[in-house]
Short mmCIF file of C-alpha atoms and ligand atoms in Angstrom, two decimals:
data_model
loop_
_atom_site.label_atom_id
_atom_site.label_comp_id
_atom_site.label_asym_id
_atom_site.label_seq_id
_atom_site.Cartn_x
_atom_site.Cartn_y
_atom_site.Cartn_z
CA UNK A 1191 23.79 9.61 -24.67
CA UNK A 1192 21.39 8.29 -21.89
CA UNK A 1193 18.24 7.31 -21.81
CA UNK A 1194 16.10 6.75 -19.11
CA UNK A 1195 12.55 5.30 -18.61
CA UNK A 1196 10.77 6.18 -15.26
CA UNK A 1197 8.04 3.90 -14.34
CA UNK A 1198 5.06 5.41 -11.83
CA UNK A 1199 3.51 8.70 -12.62
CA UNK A 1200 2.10 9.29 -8.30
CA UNK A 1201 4.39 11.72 -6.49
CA UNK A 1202 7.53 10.22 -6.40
CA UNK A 1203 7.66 10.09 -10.01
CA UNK A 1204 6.57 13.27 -10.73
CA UNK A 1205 9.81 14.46 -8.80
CA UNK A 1206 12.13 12.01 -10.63
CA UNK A 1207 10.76 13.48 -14.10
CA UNK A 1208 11.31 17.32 -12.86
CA UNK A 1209 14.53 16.64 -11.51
CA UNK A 1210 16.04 14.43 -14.48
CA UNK A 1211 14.65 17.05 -17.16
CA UNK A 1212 16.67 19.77 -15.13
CA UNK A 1213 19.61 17.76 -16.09
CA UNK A 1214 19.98 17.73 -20.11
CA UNK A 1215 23.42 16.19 -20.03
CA UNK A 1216 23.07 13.49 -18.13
CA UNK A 1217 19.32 12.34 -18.79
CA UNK A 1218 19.36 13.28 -22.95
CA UNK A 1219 15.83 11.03 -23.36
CA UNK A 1220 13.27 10.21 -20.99
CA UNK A 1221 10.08 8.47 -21.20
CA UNK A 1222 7.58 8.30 -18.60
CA UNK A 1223 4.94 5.38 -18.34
CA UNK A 1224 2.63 4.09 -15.88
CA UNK A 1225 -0.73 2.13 -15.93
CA UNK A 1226 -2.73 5.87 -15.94
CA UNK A 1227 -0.76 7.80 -18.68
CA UNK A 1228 -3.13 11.11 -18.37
CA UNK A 1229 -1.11 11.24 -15.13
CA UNK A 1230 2.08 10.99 -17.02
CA UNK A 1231 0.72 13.73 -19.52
CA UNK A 1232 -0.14 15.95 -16.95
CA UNK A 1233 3.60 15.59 -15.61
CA UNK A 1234 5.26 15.66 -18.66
CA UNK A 1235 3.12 19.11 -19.32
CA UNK A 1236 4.89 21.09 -16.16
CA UNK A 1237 8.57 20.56 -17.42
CA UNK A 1238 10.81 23.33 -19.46
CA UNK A 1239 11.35 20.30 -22.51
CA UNK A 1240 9.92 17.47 -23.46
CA UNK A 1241 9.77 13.98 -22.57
CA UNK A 1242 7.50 10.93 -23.55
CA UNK A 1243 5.15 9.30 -22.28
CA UNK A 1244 3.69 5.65 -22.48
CA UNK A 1245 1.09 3.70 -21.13
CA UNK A 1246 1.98 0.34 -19.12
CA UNK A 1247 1.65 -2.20 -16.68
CA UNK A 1248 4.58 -3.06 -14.92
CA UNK A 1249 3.06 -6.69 -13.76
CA UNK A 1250 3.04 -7.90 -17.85
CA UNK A 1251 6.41 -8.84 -18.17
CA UNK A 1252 5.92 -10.21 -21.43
CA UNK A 1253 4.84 -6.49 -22.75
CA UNK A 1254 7.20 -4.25 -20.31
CA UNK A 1255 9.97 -6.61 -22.22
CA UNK A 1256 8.41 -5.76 -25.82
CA UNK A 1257 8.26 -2.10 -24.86
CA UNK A 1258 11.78 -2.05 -23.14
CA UNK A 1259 13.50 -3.35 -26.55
CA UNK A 1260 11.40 -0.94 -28.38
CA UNK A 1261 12.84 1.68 -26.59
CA UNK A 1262 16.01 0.62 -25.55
CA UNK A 1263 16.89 2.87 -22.40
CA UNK A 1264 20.16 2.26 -20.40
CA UNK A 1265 17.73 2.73 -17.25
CA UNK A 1266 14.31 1.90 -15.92
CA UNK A 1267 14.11 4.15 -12.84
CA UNK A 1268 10.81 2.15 -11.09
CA UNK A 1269 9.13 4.51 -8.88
CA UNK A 1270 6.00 2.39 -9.24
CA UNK A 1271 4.39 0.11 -6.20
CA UNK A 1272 6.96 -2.12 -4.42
CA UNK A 1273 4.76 -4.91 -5.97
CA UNK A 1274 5.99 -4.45 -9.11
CA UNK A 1275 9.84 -4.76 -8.36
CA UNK A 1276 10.21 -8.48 -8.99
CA UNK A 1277 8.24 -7.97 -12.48
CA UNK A 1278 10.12 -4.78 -13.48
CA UNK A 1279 13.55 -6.86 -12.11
CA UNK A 1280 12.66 -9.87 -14.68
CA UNK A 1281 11.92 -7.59 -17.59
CA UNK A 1282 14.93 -5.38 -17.19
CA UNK A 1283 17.31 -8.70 -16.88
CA UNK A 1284 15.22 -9.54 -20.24
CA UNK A 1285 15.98 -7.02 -22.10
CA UNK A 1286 19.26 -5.79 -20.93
CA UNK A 1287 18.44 -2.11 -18.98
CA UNK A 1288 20.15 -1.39 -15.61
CA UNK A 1289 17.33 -1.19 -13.15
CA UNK A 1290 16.72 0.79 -9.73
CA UNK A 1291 13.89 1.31 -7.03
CA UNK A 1292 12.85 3.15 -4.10
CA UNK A 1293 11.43 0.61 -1.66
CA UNK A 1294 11.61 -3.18 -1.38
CA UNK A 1295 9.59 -5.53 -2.70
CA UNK A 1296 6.26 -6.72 -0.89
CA UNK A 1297 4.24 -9.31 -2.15
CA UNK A 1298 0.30 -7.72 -2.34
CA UNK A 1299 -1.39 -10.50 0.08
CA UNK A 1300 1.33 -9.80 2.94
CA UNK A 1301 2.62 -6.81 4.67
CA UNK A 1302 6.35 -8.27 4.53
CA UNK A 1303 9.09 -5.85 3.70
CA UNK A 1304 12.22 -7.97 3.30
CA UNK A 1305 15.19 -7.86 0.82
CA UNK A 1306 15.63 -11.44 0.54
CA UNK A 1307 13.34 -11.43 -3.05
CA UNK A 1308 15.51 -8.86 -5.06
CA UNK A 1309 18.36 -10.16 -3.27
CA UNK A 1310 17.99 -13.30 -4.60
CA UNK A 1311 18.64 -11.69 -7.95
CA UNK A 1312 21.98 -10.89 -7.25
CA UNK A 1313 23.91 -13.82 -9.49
CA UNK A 1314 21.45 -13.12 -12.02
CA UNK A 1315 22.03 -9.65 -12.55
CA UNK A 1316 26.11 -10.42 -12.57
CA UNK A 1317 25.83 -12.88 -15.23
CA UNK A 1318 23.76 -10.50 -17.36
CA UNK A 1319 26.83 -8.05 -16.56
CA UNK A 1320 23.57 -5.96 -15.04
CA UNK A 1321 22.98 -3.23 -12.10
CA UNK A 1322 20.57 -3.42 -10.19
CA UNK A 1323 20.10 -0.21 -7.12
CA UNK A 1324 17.49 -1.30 -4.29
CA UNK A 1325 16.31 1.22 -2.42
CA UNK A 1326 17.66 4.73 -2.92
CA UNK A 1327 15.14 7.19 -1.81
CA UNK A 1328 15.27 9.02 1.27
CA UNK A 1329 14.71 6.29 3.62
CA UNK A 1330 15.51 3.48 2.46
CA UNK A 1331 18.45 5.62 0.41
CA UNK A 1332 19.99 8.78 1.78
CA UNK A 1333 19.57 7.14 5.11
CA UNK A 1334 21.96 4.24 4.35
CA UNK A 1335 24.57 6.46 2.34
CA UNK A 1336 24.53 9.45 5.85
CA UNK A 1337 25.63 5.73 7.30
CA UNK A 1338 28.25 4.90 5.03
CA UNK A 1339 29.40 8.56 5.01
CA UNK A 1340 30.02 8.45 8.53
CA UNK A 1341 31.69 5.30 8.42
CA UNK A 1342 34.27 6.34 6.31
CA UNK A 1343 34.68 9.92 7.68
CA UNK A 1344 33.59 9.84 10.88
CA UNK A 1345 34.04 6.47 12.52
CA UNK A 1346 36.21 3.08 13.26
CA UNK A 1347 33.47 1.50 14.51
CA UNK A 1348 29.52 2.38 14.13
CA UNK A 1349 27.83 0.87 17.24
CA UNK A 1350 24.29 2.77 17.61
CA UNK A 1351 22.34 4.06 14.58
CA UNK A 1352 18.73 5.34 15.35
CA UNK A 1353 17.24 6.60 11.69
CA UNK A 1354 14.93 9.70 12.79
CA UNK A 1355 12.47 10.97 10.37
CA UNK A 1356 10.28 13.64 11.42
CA UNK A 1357 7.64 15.06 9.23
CA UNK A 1358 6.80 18.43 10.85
CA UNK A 1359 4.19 20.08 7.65
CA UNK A 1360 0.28 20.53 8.55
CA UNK A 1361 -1.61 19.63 5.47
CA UNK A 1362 -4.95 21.03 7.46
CA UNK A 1363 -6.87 17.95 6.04
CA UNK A 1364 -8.57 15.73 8.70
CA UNK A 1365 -6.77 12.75 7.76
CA UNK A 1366 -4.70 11.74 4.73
CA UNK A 1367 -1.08 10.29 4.24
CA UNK A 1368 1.55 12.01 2.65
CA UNK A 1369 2.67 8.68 -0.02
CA UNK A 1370 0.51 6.03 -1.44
CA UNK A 1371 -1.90 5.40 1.43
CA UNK A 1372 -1.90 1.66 0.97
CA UNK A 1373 1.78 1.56 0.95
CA UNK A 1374 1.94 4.03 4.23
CA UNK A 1375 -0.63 2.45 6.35
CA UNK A 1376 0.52 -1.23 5.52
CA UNK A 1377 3.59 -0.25 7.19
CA UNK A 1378 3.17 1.82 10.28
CA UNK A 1379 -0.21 -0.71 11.08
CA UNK A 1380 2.66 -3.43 11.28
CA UNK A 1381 4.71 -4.47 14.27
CA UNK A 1382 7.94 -2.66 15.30
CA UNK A 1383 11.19 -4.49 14.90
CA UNK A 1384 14.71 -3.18 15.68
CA UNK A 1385 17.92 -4.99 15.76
CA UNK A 1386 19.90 -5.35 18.91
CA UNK A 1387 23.09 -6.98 19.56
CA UNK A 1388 22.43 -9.77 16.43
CA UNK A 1389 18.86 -10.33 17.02
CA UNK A 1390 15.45 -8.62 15.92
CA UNK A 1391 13.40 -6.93 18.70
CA UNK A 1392 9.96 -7.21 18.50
CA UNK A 1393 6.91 -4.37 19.64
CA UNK A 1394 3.68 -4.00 19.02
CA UNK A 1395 3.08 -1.44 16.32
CA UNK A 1396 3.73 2.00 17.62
CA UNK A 1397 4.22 1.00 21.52
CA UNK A 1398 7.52 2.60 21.90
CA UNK A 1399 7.46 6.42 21.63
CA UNK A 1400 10.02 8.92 22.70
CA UNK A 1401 10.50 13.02 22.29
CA UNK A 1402 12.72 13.96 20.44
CA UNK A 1403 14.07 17.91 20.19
CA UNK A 1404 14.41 18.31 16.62
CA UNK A 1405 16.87 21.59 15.12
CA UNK A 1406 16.39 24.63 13.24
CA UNK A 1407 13.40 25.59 14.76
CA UNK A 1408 11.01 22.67 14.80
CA UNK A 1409 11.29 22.10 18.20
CA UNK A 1410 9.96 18.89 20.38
CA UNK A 1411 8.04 16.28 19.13
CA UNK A 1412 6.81 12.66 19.50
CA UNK A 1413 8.21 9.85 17.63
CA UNK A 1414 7.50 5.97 17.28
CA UNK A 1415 9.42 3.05 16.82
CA UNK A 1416 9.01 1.35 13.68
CA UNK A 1417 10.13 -1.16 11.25
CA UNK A 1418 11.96 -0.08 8.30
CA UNK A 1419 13.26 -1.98 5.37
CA UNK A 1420 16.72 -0.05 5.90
CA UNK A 1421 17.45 -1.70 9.07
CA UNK A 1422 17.93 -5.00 7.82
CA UNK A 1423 20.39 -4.00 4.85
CA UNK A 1424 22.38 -1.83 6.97
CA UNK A 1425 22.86 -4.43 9.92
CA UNK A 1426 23.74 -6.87 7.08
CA UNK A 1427 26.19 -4.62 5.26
CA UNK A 1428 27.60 -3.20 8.69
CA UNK A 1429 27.35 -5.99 11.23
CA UNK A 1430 29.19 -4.52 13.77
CA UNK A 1431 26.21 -2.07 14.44
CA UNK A 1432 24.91 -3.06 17.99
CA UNK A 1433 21.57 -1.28 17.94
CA UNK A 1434 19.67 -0.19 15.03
CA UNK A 1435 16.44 1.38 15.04
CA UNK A 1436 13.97 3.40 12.67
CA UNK A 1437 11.47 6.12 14.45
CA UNK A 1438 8.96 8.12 12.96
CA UNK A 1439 7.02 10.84 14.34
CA UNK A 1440 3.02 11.13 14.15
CA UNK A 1441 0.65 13.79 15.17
CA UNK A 1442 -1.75 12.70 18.10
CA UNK A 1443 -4.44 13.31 15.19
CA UNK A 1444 -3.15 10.77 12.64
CA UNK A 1445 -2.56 8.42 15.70
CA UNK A 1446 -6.46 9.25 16.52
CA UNK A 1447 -7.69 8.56 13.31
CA UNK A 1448 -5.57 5.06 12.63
CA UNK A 1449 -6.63 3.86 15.40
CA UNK A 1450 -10.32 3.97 14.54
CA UNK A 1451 -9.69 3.10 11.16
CA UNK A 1452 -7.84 -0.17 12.47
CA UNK A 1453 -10.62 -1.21 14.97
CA UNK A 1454 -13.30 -0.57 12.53
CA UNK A 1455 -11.38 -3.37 9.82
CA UNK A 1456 -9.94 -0.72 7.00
CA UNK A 1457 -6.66 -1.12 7.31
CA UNK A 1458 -7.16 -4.80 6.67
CA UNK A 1459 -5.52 -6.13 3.90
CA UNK A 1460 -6.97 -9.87 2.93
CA UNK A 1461 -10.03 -9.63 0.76
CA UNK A 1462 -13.45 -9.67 2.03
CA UNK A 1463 -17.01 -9.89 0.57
CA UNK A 1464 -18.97 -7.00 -0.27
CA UNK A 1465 -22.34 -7.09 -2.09
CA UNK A 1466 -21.22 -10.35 -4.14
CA UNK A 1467 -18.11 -8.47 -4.37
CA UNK A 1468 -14.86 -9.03 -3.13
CA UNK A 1469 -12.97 -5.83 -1.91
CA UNK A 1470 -10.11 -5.44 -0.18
CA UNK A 1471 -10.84 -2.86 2.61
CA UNK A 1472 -7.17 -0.84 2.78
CA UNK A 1473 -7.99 -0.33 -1.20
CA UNK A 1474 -11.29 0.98 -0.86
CA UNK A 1475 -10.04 3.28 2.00
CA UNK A 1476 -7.00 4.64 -0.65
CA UNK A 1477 -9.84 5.53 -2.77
CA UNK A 1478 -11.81 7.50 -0.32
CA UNK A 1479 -8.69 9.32 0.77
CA UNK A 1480 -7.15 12.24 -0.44
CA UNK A 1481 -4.28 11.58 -3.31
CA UNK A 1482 -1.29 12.45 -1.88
CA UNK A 1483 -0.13 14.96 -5.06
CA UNK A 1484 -3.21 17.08 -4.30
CA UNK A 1485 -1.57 18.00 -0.64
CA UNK A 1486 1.29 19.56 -2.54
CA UNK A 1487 -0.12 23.00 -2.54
CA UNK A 1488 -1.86 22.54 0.81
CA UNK A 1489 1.05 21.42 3.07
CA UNK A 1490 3.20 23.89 5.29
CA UNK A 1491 5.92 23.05 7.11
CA UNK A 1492 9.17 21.12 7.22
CA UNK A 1493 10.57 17.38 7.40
CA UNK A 1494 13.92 16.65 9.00
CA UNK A 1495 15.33 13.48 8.48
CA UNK A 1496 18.77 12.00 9.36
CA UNK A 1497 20.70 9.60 11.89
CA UNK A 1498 22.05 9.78 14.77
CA UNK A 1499 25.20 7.57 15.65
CA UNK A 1500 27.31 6.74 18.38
CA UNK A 1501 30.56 4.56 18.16
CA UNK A 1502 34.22 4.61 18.34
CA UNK A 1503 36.48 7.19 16.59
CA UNK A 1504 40.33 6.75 17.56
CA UNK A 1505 39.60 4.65 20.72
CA UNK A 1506 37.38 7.73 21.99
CA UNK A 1507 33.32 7.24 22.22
CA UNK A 1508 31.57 9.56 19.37
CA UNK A 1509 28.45 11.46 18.95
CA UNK A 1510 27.39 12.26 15.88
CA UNK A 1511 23.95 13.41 14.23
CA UNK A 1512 23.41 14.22 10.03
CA UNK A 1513 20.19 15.48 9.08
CA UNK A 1514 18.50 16.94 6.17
CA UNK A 1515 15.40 19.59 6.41
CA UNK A 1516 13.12 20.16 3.56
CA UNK A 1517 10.12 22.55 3.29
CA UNK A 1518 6.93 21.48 2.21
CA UNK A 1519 6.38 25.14 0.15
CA UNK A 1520 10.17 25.31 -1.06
CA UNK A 1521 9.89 22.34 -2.81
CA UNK A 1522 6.13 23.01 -4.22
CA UNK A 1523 7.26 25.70 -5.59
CA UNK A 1524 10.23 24.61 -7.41
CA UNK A 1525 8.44 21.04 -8.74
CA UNK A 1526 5.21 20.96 -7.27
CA UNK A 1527 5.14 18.37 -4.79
CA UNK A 1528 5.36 18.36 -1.33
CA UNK A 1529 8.53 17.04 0.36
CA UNK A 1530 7.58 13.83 1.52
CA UNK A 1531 7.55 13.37 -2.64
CA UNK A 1532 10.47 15.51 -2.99
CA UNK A 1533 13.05 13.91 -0.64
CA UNK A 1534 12.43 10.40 -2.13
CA UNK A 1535 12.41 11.60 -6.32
CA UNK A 1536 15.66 13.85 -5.64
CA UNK A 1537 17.97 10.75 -4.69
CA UNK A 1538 16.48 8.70 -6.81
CA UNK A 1539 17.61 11.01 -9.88
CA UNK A 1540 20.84 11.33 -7.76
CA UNK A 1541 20.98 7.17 -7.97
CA UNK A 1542 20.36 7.26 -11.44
CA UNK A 1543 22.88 9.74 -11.87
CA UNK A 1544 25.32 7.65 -10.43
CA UNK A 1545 24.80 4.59 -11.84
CA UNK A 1546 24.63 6.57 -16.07
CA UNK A 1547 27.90 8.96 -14.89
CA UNK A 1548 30.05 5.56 -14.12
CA UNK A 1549 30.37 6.37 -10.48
CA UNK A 1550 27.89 3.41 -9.08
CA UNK A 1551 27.73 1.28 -11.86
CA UNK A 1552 28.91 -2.13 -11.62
CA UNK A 1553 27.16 -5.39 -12.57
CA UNK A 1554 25.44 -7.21 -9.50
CA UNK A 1555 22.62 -6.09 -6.93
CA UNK A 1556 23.65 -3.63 -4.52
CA UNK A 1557 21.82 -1.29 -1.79
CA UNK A 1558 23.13 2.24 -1.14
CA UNK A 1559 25.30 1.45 1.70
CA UNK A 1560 27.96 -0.52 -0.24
CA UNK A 1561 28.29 2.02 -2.94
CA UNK A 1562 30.84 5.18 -2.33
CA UNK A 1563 28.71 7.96 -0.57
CA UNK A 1564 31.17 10.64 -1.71
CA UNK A 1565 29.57 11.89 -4.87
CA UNK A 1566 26.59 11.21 -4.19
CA UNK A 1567 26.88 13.41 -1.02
CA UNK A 1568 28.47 16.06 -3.16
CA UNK A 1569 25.28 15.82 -5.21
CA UNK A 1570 22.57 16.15 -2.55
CA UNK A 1571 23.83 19.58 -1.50
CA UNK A 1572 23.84 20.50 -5.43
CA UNK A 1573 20.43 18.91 -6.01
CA UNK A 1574 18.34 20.38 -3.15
CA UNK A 1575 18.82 18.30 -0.41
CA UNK A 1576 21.44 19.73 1.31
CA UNK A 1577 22.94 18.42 4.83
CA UNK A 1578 24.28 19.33 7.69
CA UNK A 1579 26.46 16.99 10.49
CA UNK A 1580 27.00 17.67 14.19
CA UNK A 1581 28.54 16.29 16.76
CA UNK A 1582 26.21 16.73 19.83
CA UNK A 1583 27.43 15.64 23.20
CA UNK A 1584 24.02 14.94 25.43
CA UNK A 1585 21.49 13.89 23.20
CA UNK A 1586 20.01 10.15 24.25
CA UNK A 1587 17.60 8.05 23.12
CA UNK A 1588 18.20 5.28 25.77
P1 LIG B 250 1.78 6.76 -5.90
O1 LIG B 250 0.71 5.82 -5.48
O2 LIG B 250 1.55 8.24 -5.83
O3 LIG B 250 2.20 6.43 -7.41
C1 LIG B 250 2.43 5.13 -7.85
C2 LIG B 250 2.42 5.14 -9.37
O4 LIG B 250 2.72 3.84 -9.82
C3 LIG B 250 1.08 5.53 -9.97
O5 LIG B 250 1.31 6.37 -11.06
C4 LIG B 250 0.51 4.18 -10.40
O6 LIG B 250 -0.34 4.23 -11.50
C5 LIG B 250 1.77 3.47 -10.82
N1 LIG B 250 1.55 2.03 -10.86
C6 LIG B 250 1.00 1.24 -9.90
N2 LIG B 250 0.93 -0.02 -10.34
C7 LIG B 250 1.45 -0.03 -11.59
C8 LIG B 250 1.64 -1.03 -12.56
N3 LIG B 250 1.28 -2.30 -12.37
N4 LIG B 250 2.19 -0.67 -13.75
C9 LIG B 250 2.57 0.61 -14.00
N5 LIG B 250 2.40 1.60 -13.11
C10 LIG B 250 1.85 1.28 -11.93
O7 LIG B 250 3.09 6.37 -5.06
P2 LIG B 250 4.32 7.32 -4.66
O8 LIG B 250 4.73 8.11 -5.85
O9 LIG B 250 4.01 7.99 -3.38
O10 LIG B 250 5.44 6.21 -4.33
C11 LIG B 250 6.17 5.59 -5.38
C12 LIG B 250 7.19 4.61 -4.77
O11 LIG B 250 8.08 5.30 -3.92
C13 LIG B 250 6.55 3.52 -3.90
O12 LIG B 250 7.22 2.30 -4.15
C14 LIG B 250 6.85 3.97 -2.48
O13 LIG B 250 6.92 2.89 -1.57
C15 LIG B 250 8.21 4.61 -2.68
N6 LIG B 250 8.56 5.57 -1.63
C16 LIG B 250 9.84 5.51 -1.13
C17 LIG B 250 10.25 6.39 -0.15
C18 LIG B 250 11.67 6.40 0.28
O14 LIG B 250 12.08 7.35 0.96
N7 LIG B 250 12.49 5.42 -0.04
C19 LIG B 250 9.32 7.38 0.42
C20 LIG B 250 8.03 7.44 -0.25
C21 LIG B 250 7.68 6.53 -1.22
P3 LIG B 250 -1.94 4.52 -11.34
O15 LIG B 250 -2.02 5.97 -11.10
O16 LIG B 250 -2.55 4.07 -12.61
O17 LIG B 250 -2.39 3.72 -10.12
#
């Protein structure tokens, strides 16, 4: 019998509620809290049977721990704000539940996303004969196990990995972000960083662009170079990788409408006064912007997101390019969210899945990578993010 309690009620977690209730036998008891729980309510109202909810903040430790012995779940999925990982880390070593997340810890006051924090809790988490699962979304998460899938299928030797996620859907608003605002414009506002033959490149934030001919019909379109959290695990896990690099793409309108919002101070992120107030600008922007969960039924479309890798296979140079493609109305329709929501909640019920079936679970910290992609591949074709791996001969991003 497993129990599972899912902290955040935004978009993510409305996926990771849908697509653990859809699976009875593995997820027998879930609660859902967050700070807001009307937004857990209203969740907890669109599934077939039903779960609990709870009201908390993640940033008490001393009450998440109270709660978490109360109700004794094997699990605390946190699809909360990467601000609350160290807190939700501490209470789950506290009270004995297995932990995982979707994004790495940041600390509130610095736009810094770096695994050396949780990984820090690494001997901690042994001891306590614990698991702890950083990042398994899409990317960080799917990203990092299409690595270690090709690895051990594909490859002797992974040289080149460029991460490409392209987010083709129109939401036909003027301007909004498809996750947590704050969270999304803290990191493409920051500098780009890739990793090149043992050192970190840097560029100034979206500086490097390239086209990039995306398949099944989405055709051509720009994307950016970017830091992403995933680059540092994977280049630490797999250090014979060369080159890594993370791209994004972004309409000229979003680019438009940044860029203003930059130059006029919003996206700043240290407080400032405001009629004998202090406010931090990138907060009051989030509240003036439109909540990502209300573009689910507004956004057409499709995302493709994969990696594309070059090394050795048998002393012979490789090619080789894994991708996923989601659509926007597919997946509103089956859990009402858009993908951007739907491609991070499905592996993160696949993660938990892994970690309550046996397949994952062993005591320590661990990211994606180092974990055995083989059921959890078999999974993301079962749980509706299927995949699809080619071996193209001319494409270049050089
Ligand atoms: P949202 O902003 O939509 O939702 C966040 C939720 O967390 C809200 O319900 C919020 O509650 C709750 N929350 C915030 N602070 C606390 C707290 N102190 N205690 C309890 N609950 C709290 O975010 P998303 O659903 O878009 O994203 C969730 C996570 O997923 C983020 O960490 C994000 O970085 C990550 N992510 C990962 C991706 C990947 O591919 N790996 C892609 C996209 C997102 P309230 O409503 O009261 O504010």
């Amino acid at each position: 019998m497993s129990k599972v309690v899912i902290v955040g009620a935004g978009g993510v977690g409305g996926v990771v509620a849908h697509k653990c209730a859809q699976l009875p036998d593995v997820f027998h008891e879930i609660v859902l809290a967050s700070r807001t729980e009307s937004k857990c309510k209203a969740i907890a109202a669109q599934l077939d049977r039903p779960i609990r909810t709870a009201t908390i903040d993640a940033d008490d430790v001393p009450a998440m721990v109270i709660f978490l012995n109360e109700e004794k779940p094997d699990l605390l999925i946190n699809v909360a704000l990467p601000y609350q990982d160290l807190h939700l880390m501490d209470a789950c070593l506290e009270a004995g539940v297995h932990y995982m997340d979707t994004a790495n810890y940041e600390p509130p006051d610095e736009a810094k996303f770096e695994y050396h924090w949780q990984w820090a809790y690494q001997d901690k988490f042994k001891k306590a004969g614990l698991m702890a699962l950083l990042g398994c979304g899409f990317d960080p998460g799917v990203t990092g196990i299409f690595t270690a899938h090709a690895k051990k299928h594909h490859f002797d030797t992974i040289e080149y990995l460029d991460i490409i996620d392209c987010n083709a859907g129109d939401h036909g608003q003027p301007f909004a972000t498809n996750f947590n605002p704050e969270i999304n414009i803290r990191e493409v506002s920051a500098k780009g960083r890739y990793w090149e033959n043992g050192e970190w490149q840097e560029t100034d934030p979206l500086s490097v662009r390239h086209e990039f001919d995306f398949p099944e019909g989405i055709g051509k379109m720009p994307m950016y170079l970017m830091y992403h959290e995933e680059l540092e695990s994977l280049t630490t896990h797999l250090p014979e990788i060369k080159r890594a690099r993370f791209w994004m793409t972004f309409s000229d309108n979003y680019l438009k409408h940044l860029e203003v919002l930059e130059n006029v101070g919003m996206t700043r992120i240290d407080p400032v006064q405001f009629n004998g107030q202090e406010i931090v600008p990138l907060q009051f922007l989030k509240a003036l912007l439109p909540d990502p969960s209300s573009l689910g039924p507004l956004t057409k479309g499709k995302t493709c997101i994969g990696c594309l890798i070059r090394g050795v296979k048998d002393g012979e140079q490789k090619q080789y390019y894994i991708y996923n493609i989601s659509d926007h109305e597919a997946c509103y329709a089956e859990v009402q969210s858009q993908a951007i929501s739907y491609t991070t909640g499905v592996p993160a019920m696949i993660g938990a899945k892994m970690m309550l079936e046996g397949h994952w679970m062993k005591p320590g910290v661990w990211n994606v990578e180092q974990l055995d992609p083989d059921p959890f591949m078999a999974d993301l074709n079962k749980f509706g993010l299927p995949w699809t791996e080619t071996t193209p001969e001319t494409v270049s991003l050089d």
